[in-house]
Short mmCIF file of C-alpha atoms in Angstrom, two decimals:
data_model
loop_
_atom_site.label_atom_id
_atom_site.label_comp_id
_atom_site.label_asym_id
_atom_site.label_seq_id
_atom_site.Cartn_x
_atom_site.Cartn_y
_atom_site.Cartn_z
CA UNK A 15 -7.57 2.11 -0.24
CA UNK A 16 -10.85 2.83 1.65
CA UNK A 17 -12.10 6.34 2.36
CA UNK A 18 -10.61 7.74 5.58
CA UNK A 19 -14.11 8.88 6.57
CA UNK A 20 -14.85 5.23 7.45
CA UNK A 21 -12.09 5.20 10.08
CA UNK A 22 -12.93 5.87 13.70
CA UNK A 23 -10.13 8.38 14.22
CA UNK A 24 -10.15 12.07 13.45
CA UNK A 25 -7.25 14.55 13.16
CA UNK A 26 -8.76 17.13 15.54
CA UNK A 27 -9.09 14.55 18.33
CA UNK A 28 -5.56 13.33 17.75
CA UNK A 29 -4.24 16.84 17.96
CA UNK A 30 -6.33 17.37 21.16
CA UNK A 31 -4.87 14.16 22.58
CA UNK A 32 -1.32 15.56 22.19
CA UNK A 33 -2.28 18.40 24.56
CA UNK A 34 -3.26 15.89 27.33
CA UNK A 35 -0.14 13.77 27.11
CA UNK A 36 2.73 14.00 29.58
CA UNK A 37 5.55 15.74 27.59
CA UNK A 38 7.80 12.88 28.63
CA UNK A 39 6.09 10.78 25.88
CA UNK A 40 6.11 13.43 23.13
CA UNK A 41 8.53 14.70 20.48
CA UNK A 42 10.60 11.49 20.60
CA UNK A 43 13.86 11.24 18.70
CA UNK A 44 13.78 10.26 15.00
CA UNK A 45 17.35 9.08 14.52
CA UNK A 46 19.12 8.38 11.24
CA UNK A 47 21.65 5.46 11.61
CA UNK A 48 24.30 5.19 8.90
CA UNK A 49 25.76 1.88 10.19
CA UNK A 50 22.30 0.33 10.04
CA UNK A 51 21.78 1.78 6.59
CA UNK A 52 24.87 -0.02 5.32
CA UNK A 53 23.80 -3.26 7.00
CA UNK A 54 20.29 -3.14 5.58
CA UNK A 55 20.81 -1.50 2.19
CA UNK A 56 18.29 1.30 2.82
CA UNK A 57 18.15 4.67 4.53
CA UNK A 58 16.86 4.04 8.06
CA UNK A 59 15.25 6.39 10.57
CA UNK A 60 14.52 5.00 14.04
CA UNK A 61 11.58 6.62 15.90
CA UNK A 62 12.62 5.86 19.47
CA UNK A 63 9.62 5.47 21.83
CA UNK A 64 11.56 3.93 24.74
CA UNK A 65 13.02 6.98 26.50
CA UNK A 66 10.17 7.64 28.87
CA UNK A 67 9.01 6.47 32.31
CA UNK A 68 7.36 3.25 31.02
CA UNK A 69 9.85 2.56 28.15
CA UNK A 70 7.21 2.11 25.52
CA UNK A 71 4.83 4.11 23.27
CA UNK A 72 1.81 3.01 25.32
CA UNK A 73 2.01 6.01 27.58
CA UNK A 74 0.66 8.13 24.73
CA UNK A 75 -2.55 6.23 24.68
CA UNK A 76 -2.94 5.76 28.46
CA UNK A 77 -2.39 9.48 29.04
CA UNK A 78 -5.27 10.20 26.67
CA UNK A 79 -7.48 7.50 28.32
CA UNK A 80 -6.70 8.69 31.85
CA UNK A 81 -7.29 12.36 31.10
CA UNK A 82 -10.68 11.52 29.54
CA UNK A 83 -11.64 9.31 32.52
CA UNK A 84 -10.71 11.98 34.98
CA UNK A 85 -12.78 14.48 33.11
CA UNK A 86 -15.75 12.12 33.22
CA UNK A 87 -15.43 11.64 37.01
CA UNK A 88 -14.21 8.03 36.73
CA UNK A 89 -12.03 6.91 39.60
CA UNK A 90 -11.20 3.28 38.80
CA UNK A 91 -9.80 1.67 35.69
CA UNK A 92 -9.09 -1.94 34.65
CA UNK A 93 -7.27 -3.33 31.62
CA UNK A 94 -5.78 -6.57 30.41
CA UNK A 95 -2.16 -6.39 29.27
CA UNK A 96 0.85 -8.32 28.16
CA UNK A 97 2.80 -5.76 30.24
CA UNK A 98 3.35 -2.49 28.44
CA UNK A 99 -0.18 -1.19 28.44
CA UNK A 100 -0.62 -2.10 32.08
CA UNK A 101 2.57 -0.36 33.01
CA UNK A 102 1.51 2.76 31.10
CA UNK A 103 -2.02 2.79 32.54
CA UNK A 104 -0.59 2.43 36.08
CA UNK A 105 1.71 5.40 35.44
CA UNK A 106 -1.05 7.59 33.90
CA UNK A 107 -3.59 6.63 36.56
CA UNK A 108 -1.22 7.38 39.43
CA UNK A 109 -0.56 10.89 37.97
CA UNK A 110 -4.28 11.58 38.14
CA UNK A 111 -5.27 9.77 41.34
CA UNK A 112 -7.05 6.90 39.60
CA UNK A 113 -7.05 3.31 40.97
CA UNK A 114 -5.78 0.91 38.36
CA UNK A 115 -6.14 -2.90 38.10
CA UNK A 116 -4.14 -4.74 35.49
CA UNK A 117 -5.00 -8.29 34.52
CA UNK A 118 -2.09 -10.30 33.04
CA UNK A 119 -1.58 -13.84 32.00
CA UNK A 120 0.33 -16.15 34.32
CA UNK A 121 3.02 -16.42 31.54
CA UNK A 122 3.54 -12.65 31.47
CA UNK A 123 7.10 -11.15 31.46
CA UNK A 124 8.27 -10.92 35.08
CA UNK A 125 10.07 -7.57 34.39
CA UNK A 126 6.88 -6.05 33.14
CA UNK A 127 4.92 -7.40 36.08
CA UNK A 128 7.37 -5.82 38.59
CA UNK A 129 7.13 -2.49 36.84
CA UNK A 130 3.36 -2.49 36.79
CA UNK A 131 3.35 -3.05 40.54
CA UNK A 132 5.97 -0.39 41.02
CA UNK A 133 3.69 2.17 39.48
CA UNK A 134 1.01 1.33 42.00
CA UNK A 135 -1.41 -0.83 40.16
CA UNK A 136 -3.20 -3.91 41.51
CA UNK A 137 -2.02 -6.91 39.45
CA UNK A 138 -4.25 -9.92 38.83
CA UNK A 139 -2.94 -13.13 37.19
CA UNK A 140 -5.31 -15.01 34.95
CA UNK A 141 -4.96 -17.65 32.31
CA UNK A 142 -2.28 -18.61 29.85
CA UNK A 143 -2.30 -15.72 27.42
CA UNK A 144 -3.69 -12.20 26.85
CA UNK A 145 -7.08 -13.43 25.64
CA UNK A 146 -7.76 -15.15 29.00
CA UNK A 147 -6.69 -11.92 30.74
CA UNK A 148 -9.13 -9.91 28.63
CA UNK A 149 -12.01 -12.05 29.79
CA UNK A 150 -11.36 -11.36 33.45
CA UNK A 151 -10.83 -7.67 32.79
CA UNK A 152 -14.20 -7.49 31.17
CA UNK A 153 -15.79 -9.38 34.06
CA UNK A 154 -14.27 -7.05 36.63
CA UNK A 155 -15.53 -4.06 34.66
CA UNK A 156 -19.06 -5.43 34.55
CA UNK A 157 -19.34 -6.68 38.09
CA UNK A 158 -17.51 -3.89 39.93
CA UNK A 159 -18.51 -0.96 37.81
CA UNK A 160 -14.94 -0.17 36.82
CA UNK A 161 -14.08 1.60 33.60
CA UNK A 162 -12.62 -0.95 31.13
CA UNK A 163 -9.68 0.20 29.06
CA UNK A 164 -9.48 -2.16 26.11
CA UNK A 165 -6.45 -1.48 23.96
CA UNK A 166 -7.26 -0.63 20.34
CA UNK A 167 -11.06 -0.92 20.89
CA UNK A 168 -10.85 2.06 23.23
CA UNK A 169 -10.40 4.85 20.70
CA UNK A 170 -8.30 6.98 23.05
CA UNK A 171 -5.49 4.41 22.88
CA UNK A 172 -5.44 4.73 19.10
CA UNK A 173 -5.67 8.52 19.21
CA UNK A 174 -2.71 8.73 21.63
CA UNK A 175 -0.63 6.44 19.49
CA UNK A 176 -1.56 8.51 16.44
CA UNK A 177 0.44 11.43 17.83
CA UNK A 178 3.51 9.46 16.70
CA UNK A 179 2.24 9.81 13.18
CA UNK A 180 1.75 13.59 13.57
CA UNK A 181 5.38 13.86 14.59
CA UNK A 182 6.64 11.70 11.74
CA UNK A 183 4.97 13.88 9.09
CA UNK A 184 5.87 17.08 10.81
CA UNK A 185 9.52 16.15 11.03
CA UNK A 186 9.76 14.59 7.54
CA UNK A 187 7.02 15.64 5.10
CA UNK A 188 8.68 13.57 2.41
CA UNK A 189 8.17 10.43 4.40
CA UNK A 190 8.56 7.33 2.22
CA UNK A 191 7.68 4.11 4.08
CA UNK A 192 6.76 3.50 7.74
CA UNK A 193 7.04 0.04 9.34
CA UNK A 194 4.78 -0.37 12.33
CA UNK A 195 4.59 -3.27 14.74
CA UNK A 196 1.15 -4.76 14.58
CA UNK A 197 -0.63 -6.45 17.51
CA UNK A 198 -4.09 -5.38 18.62
CA UNK A 199 -3.77 -2.47 16.29
CA UNK A 200 -3.71 0.73 18.35
CA UNK A 201 -0.37 1.93 17.03
CA UNK A 202 -0.81 0.68 13.54
CA UNK A 203 -4.27 2.17 13.09
CA UNK A 204 -3.34 5.46 14.83
CA UNK A 205 -0.05 5.98 12.91
CA UNK A 206 -1.56 4.70 9.69
CA UNK A 207 -4.43 7.15 9.92
CA UNK A 208 -2.24 10.13 10.71
CA UNK A 209 0.19 9.39 7.87
CA UNK A 210 -2.57 8.55 5.42
CA UNK A 211 -4.45 11.86 6.30
CA UNK A 212 -1.29 14.09 6.12
CA UNK A 213 1.13 12.34 3.76
CA UNK A 214 -0.79 10.01 1.54
CA UNK A 215 2.21 9.40 -0.63
CA UNK A 216 3.85 7.42 2.13
CA UNK A 217 3.42 3.69 2.57
CA UNK A 218 2.47 2.30 5.97
CA UNK A 219 3.14 -1.35 6.49
CA UNK A 220 2.15 -3.41 9.57
CA UNK A 221 4.52 -6.13 10.72
CA UNK A 222 3.43 -9.13 12.83
CA UNK A 223 5.18 -12.30 14.00
CA UNK A 224 4.36 -15.59 12.31
CA UNK A 225 3.82 -17.03 15.78
CA UNK A 226 0.90 -14.55 16.42
CA UNK A 227 -0.63 -13.94 13.02
CA UNK A 228 -4.28 -13.34 13.75
CA UNK A 229 -4.53 -9.70 12.79
CA UNK A 230 -2.25 -10.14 9.73
CA UNK A 231 -4.37 -13.04 8.50
CA UNK A 232 -7.55 -11.01 9.12
CA UNK A 233 -6.17 -8.03 7.14
CA UNK A 234 -5.03 -10.25 4.29
CA UNK A 235 -8.38 -12.07 4.08
CA UNK A 236 -10.45 -8.98 4.87
CA UNK A 237 -12.40 -10.88 7.51
CA UNK A 238 -11.82 -11.84 11.11
CA UNK A 239 -9.46 -14.79 11.71
CA UNK A 240 -8.88 -16.13 15.24
CA UNK A 241 -6.07 -18.45 16.05
CA UNK A 242 -5.75 -21.18 18.64
CA UNK A 243 -2.33 -20.45 20.15
CA UNK A 244 0.49 -17.87 20.46
CA UNK A 245 4.09 -18.86 19.84
CA UNK A 246 6.34 -15.81 19.74
CA UNK A 247 8.83 -13.95 21.85
CA UNK A 248 7.19 -10.70 20.81
CA UNK A 249 4.66 -10.64 23.69
CA UNK A 250 3.75 -7.05 23.09
CA UNK A 251 1.97 -7.91 19.81
CA UNK A 252 0.76 -11.37 20.69
CA UNK A 253 -3.00 -11.91 20.45
CA UNK A 254 -5.47 -14.53 19.11
CA UNK A 255 -8.75 -12.58 18.71
CA UNK A 256 -8.75 -9.43 16.55
CA UNK A 257 -11.27 -6.70 17.26
CA UNK A 258 -13.72 -6.13 14.31
CA UNK A 259 -13.71 -2.35 14.54
CA UNK A 260 -9.90 -2.18 14.61
CA UNK A 261 -9.68 -4.53 11.61
CA UNK A 262 -11.95 -2.14 9.68
CA UNK A 263 -9.71 0.78 10.50
CA UNK A 264 -6.55 -1.14 9.52
CA UNK A 265 -8.14 -2.16 6.24
CA UNK A 266 -8.55 1.57 5.41
CA UNK A 267 -5.13 2.86 6.52
CA UNK A 268 -2.47 0.15 5.95
CA UNK A 269 -0.92 -0.45 2.59
CA UNK A 270 0.30 -3.96 3.49
CA UNK A 271 0.79 -6.37 6.40
CA UNK A 272 3.64 -8.91 6.49
CA UNK A 273 4.62 -11.70 8.80
CA UNK A 274 8.18 -12.30 10.06
CA UNK A 275 9.95 -15.27 11.54
CA UNK A 276 11.24 -15.56 15.12
CA UNK A 277 14.89 -15.79 13.99
CA UNK A 278 14.41 -12.60 12.02
CA UNK A 279 13.03 -10.80 15.10
CA UNK A 280 16.08 -11.82 17.10
CA UNK A 281 18.35 -10.72 14.20
CA UNK A 282 16.52 -7.38 14.16
CA UNK A 283 17.18 -6.92 17.87
CA UNK A 284 20.77 -7.82 17.31
CA UNK A 285 21.14 -5.39 14.40
CA UNK A 286 19.72 -2.55 16.51
CA UNK A 287 22.13 -3.36 19.32
CA UNK A 288 25.21 -3.77 17.14
CA UNK A 289 24.66 -0.88 14.78
CA UNK A 290 22.64 1.57 16.81
CA UNK A 291 23.55 0.73 20.40
CA UNK A 292 19.90 0.24 21.34
CA UNK A 293 18.32 -2.41 23.56
CA UNK A 294 14.77 -3.15 22.52
CA UNK A 295 12.14 -5.77 23.19
CA UNK A 296 11.17 -8.11 20.34
CA UNK A 297 8.10 -6.18 19.24
CA UNK A 298 10.24 -3.13 18.59
CA UNK A 299 12.43 -5.08 16.17
CA UNK A 300 9.67 -6.24 13.86
CA UNK A 301 10.28 -3.50 11.32
CA UNK A 302 14.00 -4.28 11.05
CA UNK A 303 13.07 -8.01 10.80
CA UNK A 304 10.86 -7.24 7.81
CA UNK A 305 13.75 -5.47 6.01
CA UNK A 306 16.08 -8.33 6.79
CA UNK A 307 13.63 -10.84 5.29
CA UNK A 308 12.95 -8.91 2.16
CA UNK A 309 15.86 -6.47 1.50
CA UNK A 310 15.03 -6.08 -2.19
CA UNK A 311 11.67 -4.58 -1.37
CA UNK A 312 13.27 -1.77 0.67
CA UNK A 313 16.63 -1.35 -1.16
CA UNK A 314 17.49 2.33 -1.66
CA UNK A 315 14.25 3.51 0.05
CA UNK A 316 13.85 5.77 3.07
CA UNK A 317 12.50 3.51 5.81
CA UNK A 318 11.18 4.73 9.14
CA UNK A 319 10.50 2.15 11.82
CA UNK A 320 8.98 2.76 15.21
CA UNK A 321 10.92 1.24 18.15
CA UNK A 322 7.84 0.82 20.31
CA UNK A 323 9.34 -0.65 23.61
CA UNK A 324 12.43 -1.68 25.49
CA UNK A 325 10.92 -3.78 28.36
CA UNK A 326 13.05 -6.82 27.96
CA UNK A 327 14.64 -8.80 30.77
CA UNK A 328 18.54 -9.05 30.80
CA UNK A 329 18.51 -12.85 30.69
CA UNK A 330 16.10 -12.92 27.72
CA UNK A 331 18.14 -10.26 25.84
CA UNK A 332 21.31 -12.08 26.40
CA UNK A 333 19.76 -15.34 25.22
CA UNK A 334 18.12 -13.82 22.08
CA UNK A 335 20.80 -11.28 21.15
CA UNK A 336 24.14 -11.64 22.87
CA UNK A 337 24.29 -15.49 22.56
CA UNK A 338 22.64 -16.04 19.12
CA UNK A 339 23.94 -19.58 18.82
CA UNK A 340 22.36 -20.69 22.10
CA UNK A 341 19.13 -22.66 22.01
CA UNK A 342 16.41 -20.05 22.47
#
């Protein structure tokens, strides 16, 4: 494990971030679930990040970003998003009188698009996936003089997400293993850093879909790996081009990164619905998917997994969860 001094994050900034975040995003429930324990063969705690205005953890980071931008006299923000970041930035910007533009791929989740617009952001459609959207967001920032919010690269997004880690250690100092959805890396690097700094005995494991494995492959090979396509229902963690600085942070704070199959993600969503009564989007079920695929690794352990979002359309949820035999 690398020295934490090499990581971009710092505990004092994370604690300061917590003071800027709307309380609606803080002190989220950490729920034990005995029925899920019996189904999985391990003790399970669910850190529920969906009971807030944007139904995902992203508000922690965008609150931190928007507060800093306001303090710097910035009035306009732009980001690329698969949906959750854009929704959260729109919310945080509207609270502080900031104009927000969100660039999304043409294939983005319609539910998330509607919610971004409902929070008052200007939505721009561009390209077939998040990487195409990122290119336009960068262009808008450069040509129009707008502040670019780039998830994971913008350190404030990681610091905001890291407040989850502060709460996990505060509420359970004997934390054993934490399973974190891994996409661009804001949550994984933030939570990983906070847990490593305050509870080094705990393991932090990043989980990524096989259909969007770029960051997992980069972590495993310790060098940047870009992929040509994305093929996963877990749109919240789907990317092709990892950010070098974020990879460096993840190499220092994560104990392992694993890939999970699409059918396991759906089974994880189904397990959370059947045993905990929770509706989550695919990205939020990655931790449960990892336990389902390798129950021996987690047998008898105390597993905490972060349910990072619940922005899933009813038709998709029915197809993936309620009708598991249907062709999905």
